[in-house]
PDB file of C-alpha atoms and ligand atoms in Angstrom:
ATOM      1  CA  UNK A   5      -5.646  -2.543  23.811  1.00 90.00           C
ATOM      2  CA  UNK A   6      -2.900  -4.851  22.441  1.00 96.00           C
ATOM      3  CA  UNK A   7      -2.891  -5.366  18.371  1.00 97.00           C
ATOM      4  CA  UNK A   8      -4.529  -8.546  18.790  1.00 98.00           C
ATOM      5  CA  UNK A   9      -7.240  -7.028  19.856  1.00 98.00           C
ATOM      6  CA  UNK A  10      -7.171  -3.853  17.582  1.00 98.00           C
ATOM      7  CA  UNK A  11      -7.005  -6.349  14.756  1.00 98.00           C
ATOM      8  CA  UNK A  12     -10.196  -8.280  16.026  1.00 98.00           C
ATOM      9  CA  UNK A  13     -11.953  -4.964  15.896  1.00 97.00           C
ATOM     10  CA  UNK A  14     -11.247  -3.872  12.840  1.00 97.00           C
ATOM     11  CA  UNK A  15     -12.012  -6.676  10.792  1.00 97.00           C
ATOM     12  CA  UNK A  16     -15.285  -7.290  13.028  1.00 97.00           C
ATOM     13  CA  UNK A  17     -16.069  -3.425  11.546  1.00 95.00           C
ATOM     14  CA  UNK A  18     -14.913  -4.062   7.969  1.00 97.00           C
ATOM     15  CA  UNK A  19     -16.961  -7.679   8.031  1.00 96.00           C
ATOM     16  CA  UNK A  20     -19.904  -5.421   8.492  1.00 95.00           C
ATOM     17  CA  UNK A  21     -19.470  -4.076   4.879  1.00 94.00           C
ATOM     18  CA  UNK A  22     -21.301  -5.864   2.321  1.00 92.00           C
ATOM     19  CA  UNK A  23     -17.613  -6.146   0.294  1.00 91.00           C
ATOM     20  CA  UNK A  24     -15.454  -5.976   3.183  1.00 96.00           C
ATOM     21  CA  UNK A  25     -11.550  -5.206   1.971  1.00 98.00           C
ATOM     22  CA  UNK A  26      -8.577  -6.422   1.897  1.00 98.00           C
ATOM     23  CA  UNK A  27      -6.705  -5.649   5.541  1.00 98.00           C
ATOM     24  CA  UNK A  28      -3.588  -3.930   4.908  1.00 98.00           C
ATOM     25  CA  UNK A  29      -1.455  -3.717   7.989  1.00 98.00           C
ATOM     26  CA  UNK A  30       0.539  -0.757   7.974  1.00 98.00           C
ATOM     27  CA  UNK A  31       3.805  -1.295   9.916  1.00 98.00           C
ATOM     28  CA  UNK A  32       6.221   1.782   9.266  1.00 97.00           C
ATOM     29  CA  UNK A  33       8.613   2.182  12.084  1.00 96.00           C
ATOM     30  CA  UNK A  34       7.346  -0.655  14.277  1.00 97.00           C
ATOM     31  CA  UNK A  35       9.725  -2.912  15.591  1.00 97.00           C
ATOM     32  CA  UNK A  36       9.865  -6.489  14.418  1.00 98.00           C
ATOM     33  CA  UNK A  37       7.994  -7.862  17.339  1.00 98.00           C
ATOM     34  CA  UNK A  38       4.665  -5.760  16.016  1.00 98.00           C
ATOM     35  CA  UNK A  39       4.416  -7.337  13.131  1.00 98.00           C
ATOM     36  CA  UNK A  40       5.246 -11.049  14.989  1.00 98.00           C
ATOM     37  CA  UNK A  41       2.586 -10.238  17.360  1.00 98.00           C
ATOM     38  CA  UNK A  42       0.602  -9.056  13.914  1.00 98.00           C
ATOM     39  CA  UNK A  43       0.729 -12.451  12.274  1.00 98.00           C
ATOM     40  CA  UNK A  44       0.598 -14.752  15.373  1.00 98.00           C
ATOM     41  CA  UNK A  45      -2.924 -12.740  15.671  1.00 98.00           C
ATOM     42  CA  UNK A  46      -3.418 -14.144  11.780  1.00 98.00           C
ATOM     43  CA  UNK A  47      -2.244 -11.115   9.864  1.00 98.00           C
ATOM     44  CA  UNK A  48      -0.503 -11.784   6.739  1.00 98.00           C
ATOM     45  CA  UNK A  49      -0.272  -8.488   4.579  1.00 98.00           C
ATOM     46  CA  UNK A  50       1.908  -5.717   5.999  1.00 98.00           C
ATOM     47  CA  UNK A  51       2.294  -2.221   4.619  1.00 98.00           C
ATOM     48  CA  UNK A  52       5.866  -0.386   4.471  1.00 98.00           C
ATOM     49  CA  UNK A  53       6.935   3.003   3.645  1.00 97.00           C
ATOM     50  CA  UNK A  54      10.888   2.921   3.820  1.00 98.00           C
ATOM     51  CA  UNK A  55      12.637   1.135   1.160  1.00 98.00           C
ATOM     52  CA  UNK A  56      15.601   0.707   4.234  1.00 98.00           C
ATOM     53  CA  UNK A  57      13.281  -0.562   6.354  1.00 98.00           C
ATOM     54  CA  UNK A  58      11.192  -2.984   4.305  1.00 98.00           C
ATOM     55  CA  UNK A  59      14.752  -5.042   2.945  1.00 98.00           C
ATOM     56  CA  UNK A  60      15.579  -5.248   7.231  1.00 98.00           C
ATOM     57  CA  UNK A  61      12.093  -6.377   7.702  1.00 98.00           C
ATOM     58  CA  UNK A  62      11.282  -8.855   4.570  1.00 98.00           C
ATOM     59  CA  UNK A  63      14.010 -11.339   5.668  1.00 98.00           C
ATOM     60  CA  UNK A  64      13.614 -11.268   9.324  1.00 98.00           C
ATOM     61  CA  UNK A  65       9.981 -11.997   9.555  1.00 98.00           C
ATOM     62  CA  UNK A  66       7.794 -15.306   8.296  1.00 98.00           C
ATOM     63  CA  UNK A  67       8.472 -15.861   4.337  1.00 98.00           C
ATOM     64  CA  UNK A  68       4.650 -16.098   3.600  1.00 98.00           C
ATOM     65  CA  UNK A  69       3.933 -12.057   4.548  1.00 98.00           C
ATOM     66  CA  UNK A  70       2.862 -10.078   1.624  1.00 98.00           C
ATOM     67  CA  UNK A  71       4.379  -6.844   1.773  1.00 98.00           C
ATOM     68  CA  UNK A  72       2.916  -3.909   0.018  1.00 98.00           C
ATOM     69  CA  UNK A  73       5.027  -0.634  -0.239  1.00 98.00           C
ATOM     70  CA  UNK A  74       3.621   2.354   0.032  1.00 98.00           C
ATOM     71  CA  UNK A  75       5.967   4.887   0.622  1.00 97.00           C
ATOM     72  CA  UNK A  76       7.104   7.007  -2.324  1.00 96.00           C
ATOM     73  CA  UNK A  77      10.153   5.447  -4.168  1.00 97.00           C
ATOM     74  CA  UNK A  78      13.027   6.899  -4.768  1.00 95.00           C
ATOM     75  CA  UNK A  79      13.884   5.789  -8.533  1.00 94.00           C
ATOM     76  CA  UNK A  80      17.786   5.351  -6.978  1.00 97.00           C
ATOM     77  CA  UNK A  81      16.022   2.864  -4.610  1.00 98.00           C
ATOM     78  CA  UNK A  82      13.796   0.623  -7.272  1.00 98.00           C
ATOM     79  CA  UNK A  83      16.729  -1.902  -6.983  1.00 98.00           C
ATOM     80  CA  UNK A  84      16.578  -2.833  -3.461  1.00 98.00           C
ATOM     81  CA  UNK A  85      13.152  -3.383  -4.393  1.00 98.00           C
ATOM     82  CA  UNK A  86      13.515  -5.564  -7.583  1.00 98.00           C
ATOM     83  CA  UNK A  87      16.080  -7.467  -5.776  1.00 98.00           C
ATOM     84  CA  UNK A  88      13.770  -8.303  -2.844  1.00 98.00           C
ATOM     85  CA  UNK A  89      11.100  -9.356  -5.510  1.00 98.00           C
ATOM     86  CA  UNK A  90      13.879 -11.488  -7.927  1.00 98.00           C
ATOM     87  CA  UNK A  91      14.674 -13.114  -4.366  1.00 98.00           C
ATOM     88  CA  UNK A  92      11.014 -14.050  -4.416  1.00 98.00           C
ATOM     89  CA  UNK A  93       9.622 -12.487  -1.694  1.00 98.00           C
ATOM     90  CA  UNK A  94       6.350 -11.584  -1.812  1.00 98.00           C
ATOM     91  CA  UNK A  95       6.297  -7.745  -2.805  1.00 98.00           C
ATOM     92  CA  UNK A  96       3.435  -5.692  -3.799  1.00 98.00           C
ATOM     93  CA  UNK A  97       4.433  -1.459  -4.965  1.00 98.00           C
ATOM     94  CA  UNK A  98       1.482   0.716  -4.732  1.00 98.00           C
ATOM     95  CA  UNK A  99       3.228   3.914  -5.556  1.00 98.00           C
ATOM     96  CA  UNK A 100       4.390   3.971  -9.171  1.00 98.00           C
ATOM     97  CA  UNK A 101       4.206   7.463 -10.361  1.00 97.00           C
ATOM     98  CA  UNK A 102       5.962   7.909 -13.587  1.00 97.00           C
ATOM     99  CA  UNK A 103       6.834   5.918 -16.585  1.00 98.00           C
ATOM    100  CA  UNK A 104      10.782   7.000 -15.952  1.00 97.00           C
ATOM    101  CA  UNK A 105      10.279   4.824 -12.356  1.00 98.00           C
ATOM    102  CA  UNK A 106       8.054   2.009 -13.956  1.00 98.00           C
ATOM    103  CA  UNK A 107      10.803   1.575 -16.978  1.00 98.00           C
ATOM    104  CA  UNK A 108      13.803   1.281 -14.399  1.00 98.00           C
ATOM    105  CA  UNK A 109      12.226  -1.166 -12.200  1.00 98.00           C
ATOM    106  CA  UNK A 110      11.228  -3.124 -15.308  1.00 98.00           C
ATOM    107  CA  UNK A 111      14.582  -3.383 -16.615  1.00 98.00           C
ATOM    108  CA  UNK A 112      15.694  -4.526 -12.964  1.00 98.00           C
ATOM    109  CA  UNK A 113      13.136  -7.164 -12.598  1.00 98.00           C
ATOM    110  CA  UNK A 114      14.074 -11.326 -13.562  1.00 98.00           C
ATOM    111  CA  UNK A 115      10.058 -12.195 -11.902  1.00 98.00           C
ATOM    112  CA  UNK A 116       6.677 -10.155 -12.702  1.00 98.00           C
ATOM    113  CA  UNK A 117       6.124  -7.382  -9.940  1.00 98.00           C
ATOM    114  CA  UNK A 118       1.725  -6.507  -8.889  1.00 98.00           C
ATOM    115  CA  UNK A 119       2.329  -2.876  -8.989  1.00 98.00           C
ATOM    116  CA  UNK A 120      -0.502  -0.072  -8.441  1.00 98.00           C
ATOM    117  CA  UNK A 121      -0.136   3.350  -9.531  1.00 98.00           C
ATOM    118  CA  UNK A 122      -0.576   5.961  -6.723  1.00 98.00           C
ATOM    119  CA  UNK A 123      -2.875   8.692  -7.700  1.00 98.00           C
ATOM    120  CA  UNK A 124      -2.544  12.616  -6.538  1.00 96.00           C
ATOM    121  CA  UNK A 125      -6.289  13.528  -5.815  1.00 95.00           C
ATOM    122  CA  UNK A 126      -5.694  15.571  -2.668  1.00 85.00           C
ATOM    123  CA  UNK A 127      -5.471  19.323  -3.267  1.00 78.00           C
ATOM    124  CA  UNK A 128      -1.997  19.448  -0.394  1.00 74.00           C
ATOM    125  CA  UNK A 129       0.993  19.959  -2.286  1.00 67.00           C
ATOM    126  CA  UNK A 130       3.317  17.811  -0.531  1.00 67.00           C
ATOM    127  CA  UNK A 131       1.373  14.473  -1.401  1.00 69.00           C
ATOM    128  CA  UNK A 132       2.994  12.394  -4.339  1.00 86.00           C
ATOM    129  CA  UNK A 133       1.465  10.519  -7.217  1.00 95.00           C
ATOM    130  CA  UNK A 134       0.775  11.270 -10.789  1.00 95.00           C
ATOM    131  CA  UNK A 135      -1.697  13.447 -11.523  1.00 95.00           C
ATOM    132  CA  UNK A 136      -5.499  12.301 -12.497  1.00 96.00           C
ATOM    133  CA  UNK A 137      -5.113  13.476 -15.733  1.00 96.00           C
ATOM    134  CA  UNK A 138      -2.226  11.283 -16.553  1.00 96.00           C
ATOM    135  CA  UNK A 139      -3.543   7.994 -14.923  1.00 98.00           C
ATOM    136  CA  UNK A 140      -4.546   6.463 -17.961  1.00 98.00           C
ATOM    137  CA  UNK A 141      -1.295   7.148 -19.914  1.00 98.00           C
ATOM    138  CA  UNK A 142       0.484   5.533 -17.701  1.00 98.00           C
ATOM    139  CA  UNK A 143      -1.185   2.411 -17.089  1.00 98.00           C
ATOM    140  CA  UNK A 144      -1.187   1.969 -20.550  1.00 98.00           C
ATOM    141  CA  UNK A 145       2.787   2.291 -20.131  1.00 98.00           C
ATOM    142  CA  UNK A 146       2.900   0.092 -17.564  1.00 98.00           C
ATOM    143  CA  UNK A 147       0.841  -2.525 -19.309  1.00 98.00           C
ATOM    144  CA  UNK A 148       3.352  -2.623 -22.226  1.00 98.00           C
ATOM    145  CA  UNK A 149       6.087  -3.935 -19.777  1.00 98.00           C
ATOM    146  CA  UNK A 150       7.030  -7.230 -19.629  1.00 98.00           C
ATOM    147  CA  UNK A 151       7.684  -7.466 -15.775  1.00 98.00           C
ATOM    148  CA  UNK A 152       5.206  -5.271 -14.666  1.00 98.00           C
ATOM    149  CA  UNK A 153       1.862  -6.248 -13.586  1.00 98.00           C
ATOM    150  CA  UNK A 154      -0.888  -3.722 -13.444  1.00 98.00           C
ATOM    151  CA  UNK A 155      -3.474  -4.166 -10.271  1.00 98.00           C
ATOM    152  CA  UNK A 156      -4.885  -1.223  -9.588  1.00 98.00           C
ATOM    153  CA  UNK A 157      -4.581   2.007  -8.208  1.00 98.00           C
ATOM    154  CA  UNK A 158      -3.870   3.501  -4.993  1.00 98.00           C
ATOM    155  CA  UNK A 159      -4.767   7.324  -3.383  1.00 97.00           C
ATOM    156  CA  UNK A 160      -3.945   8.982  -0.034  1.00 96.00           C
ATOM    157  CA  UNK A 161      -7.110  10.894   0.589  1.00 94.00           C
ATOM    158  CA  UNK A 162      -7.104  14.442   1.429  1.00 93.00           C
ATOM    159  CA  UNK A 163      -7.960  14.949   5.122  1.00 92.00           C
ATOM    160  CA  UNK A 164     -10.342  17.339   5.076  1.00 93.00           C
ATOM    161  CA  UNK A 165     -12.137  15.747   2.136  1.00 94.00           C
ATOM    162  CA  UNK A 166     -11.322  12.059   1.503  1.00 96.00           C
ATOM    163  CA  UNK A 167     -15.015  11.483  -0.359  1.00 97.00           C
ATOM    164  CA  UNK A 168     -13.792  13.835  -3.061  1.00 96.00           C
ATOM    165  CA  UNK A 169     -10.649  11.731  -3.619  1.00 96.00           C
ATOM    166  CA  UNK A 170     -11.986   8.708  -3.164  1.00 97.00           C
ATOM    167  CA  UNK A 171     -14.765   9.377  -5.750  1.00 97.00           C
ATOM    168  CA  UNK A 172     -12.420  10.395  -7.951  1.00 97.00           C
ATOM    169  CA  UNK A 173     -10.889   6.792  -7.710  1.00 98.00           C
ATOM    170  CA  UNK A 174     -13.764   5.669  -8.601  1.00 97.00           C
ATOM    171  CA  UNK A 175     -14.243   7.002 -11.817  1.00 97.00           C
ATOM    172  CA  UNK A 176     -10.800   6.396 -12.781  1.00 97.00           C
ATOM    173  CA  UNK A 177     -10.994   2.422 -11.981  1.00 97.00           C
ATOM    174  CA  UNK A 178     -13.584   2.421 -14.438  1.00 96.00           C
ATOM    175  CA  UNK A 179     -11.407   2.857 -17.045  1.00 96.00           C
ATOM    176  CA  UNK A 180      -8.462   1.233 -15.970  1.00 96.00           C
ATOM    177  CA  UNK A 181     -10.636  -1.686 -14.163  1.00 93.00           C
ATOM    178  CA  UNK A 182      -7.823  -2.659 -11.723  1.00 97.00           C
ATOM    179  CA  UNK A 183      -8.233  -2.684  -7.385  1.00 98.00           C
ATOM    180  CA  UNK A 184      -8.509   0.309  -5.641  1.00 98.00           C
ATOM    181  CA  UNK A 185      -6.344   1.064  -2.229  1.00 98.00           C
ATOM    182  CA  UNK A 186      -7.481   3.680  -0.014  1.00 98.00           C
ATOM    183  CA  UNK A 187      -8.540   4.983   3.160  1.00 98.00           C
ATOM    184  CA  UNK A 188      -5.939   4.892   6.082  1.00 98.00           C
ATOM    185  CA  UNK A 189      -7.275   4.867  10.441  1.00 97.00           C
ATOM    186  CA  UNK A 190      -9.340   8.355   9.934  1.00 96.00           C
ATOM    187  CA  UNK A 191     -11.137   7.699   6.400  1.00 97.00           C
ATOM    188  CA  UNK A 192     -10.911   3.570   5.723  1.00 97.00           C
ATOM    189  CA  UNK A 193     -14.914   3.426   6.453  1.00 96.00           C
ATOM    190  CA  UNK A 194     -15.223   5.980   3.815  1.00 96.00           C
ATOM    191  CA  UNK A 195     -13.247   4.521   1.567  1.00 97.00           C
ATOM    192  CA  UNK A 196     -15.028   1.134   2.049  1.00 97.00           C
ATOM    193  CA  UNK A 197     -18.186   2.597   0.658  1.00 96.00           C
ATOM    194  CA  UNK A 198     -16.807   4.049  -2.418  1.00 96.00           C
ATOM    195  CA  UNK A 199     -15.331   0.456  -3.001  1.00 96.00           C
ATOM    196  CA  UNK A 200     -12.167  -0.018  -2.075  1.00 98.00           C
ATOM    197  CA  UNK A 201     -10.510  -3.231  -2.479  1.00 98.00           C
ATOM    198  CA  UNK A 202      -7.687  -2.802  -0.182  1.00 98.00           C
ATOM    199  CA  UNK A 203      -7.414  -0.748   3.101  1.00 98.00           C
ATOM    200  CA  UNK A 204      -3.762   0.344   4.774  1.00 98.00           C
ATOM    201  CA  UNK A 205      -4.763   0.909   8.719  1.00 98.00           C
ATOM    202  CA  UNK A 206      -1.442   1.190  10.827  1.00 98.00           C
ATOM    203  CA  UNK A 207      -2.040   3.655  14.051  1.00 97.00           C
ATOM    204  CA  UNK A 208      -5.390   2.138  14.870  1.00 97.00           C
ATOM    205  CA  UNK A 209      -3.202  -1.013  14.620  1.00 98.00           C
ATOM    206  CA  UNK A 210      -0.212  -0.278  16.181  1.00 98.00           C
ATOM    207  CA  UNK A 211      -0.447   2.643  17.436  1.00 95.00           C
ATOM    208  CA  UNK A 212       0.612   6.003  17.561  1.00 94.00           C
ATOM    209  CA  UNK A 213       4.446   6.223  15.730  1.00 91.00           C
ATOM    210  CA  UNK A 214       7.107   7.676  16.562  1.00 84.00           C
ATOM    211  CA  UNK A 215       9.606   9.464  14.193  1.00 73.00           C
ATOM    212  CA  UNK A 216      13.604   8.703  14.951  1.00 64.00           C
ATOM    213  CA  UNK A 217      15.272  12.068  13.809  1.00 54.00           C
TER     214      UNK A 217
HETATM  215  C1  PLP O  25       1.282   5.677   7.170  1.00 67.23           C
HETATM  216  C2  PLP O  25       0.409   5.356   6.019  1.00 67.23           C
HETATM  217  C3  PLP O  25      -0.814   4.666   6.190  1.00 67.23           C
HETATM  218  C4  PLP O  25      -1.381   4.310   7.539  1.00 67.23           C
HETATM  219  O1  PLP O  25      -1.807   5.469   8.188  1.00 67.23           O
HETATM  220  P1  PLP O  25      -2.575   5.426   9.591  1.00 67.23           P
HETATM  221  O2  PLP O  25      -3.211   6.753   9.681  1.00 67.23           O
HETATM  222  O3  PLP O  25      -1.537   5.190  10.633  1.00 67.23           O
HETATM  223  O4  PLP O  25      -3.568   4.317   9.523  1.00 67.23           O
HETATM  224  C5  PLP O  25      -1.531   4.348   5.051  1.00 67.23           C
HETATM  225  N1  PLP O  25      -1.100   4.677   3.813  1.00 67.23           N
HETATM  226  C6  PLP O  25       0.057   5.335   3.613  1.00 67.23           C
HETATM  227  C7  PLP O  25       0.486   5.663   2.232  1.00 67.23           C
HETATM  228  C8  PLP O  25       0.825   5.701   4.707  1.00 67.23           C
HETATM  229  O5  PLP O  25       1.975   6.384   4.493  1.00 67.23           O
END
């Protein structure tokens, strides 16, 4: 299948959805030419997970993508970011975590940034985010800055039980009334009926990826 045709058939399955999401196409170590052959096929938002990766990619590619990143950021890295968004690109970050990271990329910022604020509801370890309990306290913070516009929150869902996470989302948008972004290839339908606004698909896109070491 070529990603033409992987696109067609995942927006024919989210159009069967009575609020079908946003498409997020998620393009992490995919050469250049993917995400061409992407947009040619009418995809415009693109999902990135290296900071090095999006500022090669932004200026290469057609000046009316969206980019969302998704990948956690590095606070020493938040001004590659701001300077991609002061350049006016169009630049979406769905992982703030912490008030620290929100401040600095504030300060760095001359334009107003959409950010989201990526939630830990899986039970692994490894996965980033602020904690639930903290959601609120920092979207509040977030609020309160000048260059910093709040649109919602995002979640990687836990594997073995994404319908936990995701209703966990749920709850929280509630009070924070922003977008939600979740569900990835294995767990977007699920995420689609718990409401999602925005999905990030990339290896049922793309395909499988491989890592450079
Ligand atoms: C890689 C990634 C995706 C896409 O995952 P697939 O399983 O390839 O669809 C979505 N969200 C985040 C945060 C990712 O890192």
């Amino acid at each position: 299948m070529t990603i033409q045709e992987n696109l067609q058939e995942i927006r024919q399955s989210l159009q069967k959805f009575d609020n079908p999401p946003t498409l997020i196409a998620v393009s992490k170590t995919k050469p250049n030419e993917a995400v061409q052959e992407a947009y040619d096929a009418g995809q415009r938002i693109f999902g990135e997970n290296y900071v090095q990766e999006l500022c090669d990619k932004v200026p290469a590619l057609p000046r009316d993508i969206e980019w969302h990143f998704i990948g956690h950021l590095q606070s020493n890295k938040s001004n590659m970011i701001a300077k991609l968004a002061n350049d006016n690109y169009k630049i979406v970050v769905q992982t703030l975590d912490s008030a620290k990271l929100a401040d600095k990329l504030n300060s760095q910022l001359k334009v107003k940034l959409d950010v989201m604020v990526e939630v830990h509801t899986s039970t692994e370890s490894s996965k980033s985010g602020c904690s639930p309990s903290e959601v609120l306290a920092l979207v509040d913070h977030i609020k309160s800055l000048p260059n910093l516009n709040f649109i919602g929150l995002m979640t990687i869902g836990d594997p073995n039980d994404p319908r936990s996470c995701f209703k966990q989302m749920k709850d929280l948008q509630e009070q924070t009334k922003g977008s939600l972004s979740m569900g990835m290839s294995g767990d977007y339908k699920e995420a689609v009926e718990f409401g999602t606004n925005f999905v990030r698909i990339g290896t049922a896109i793309f395909g499988h990826r491989e890592y450079k070491k």
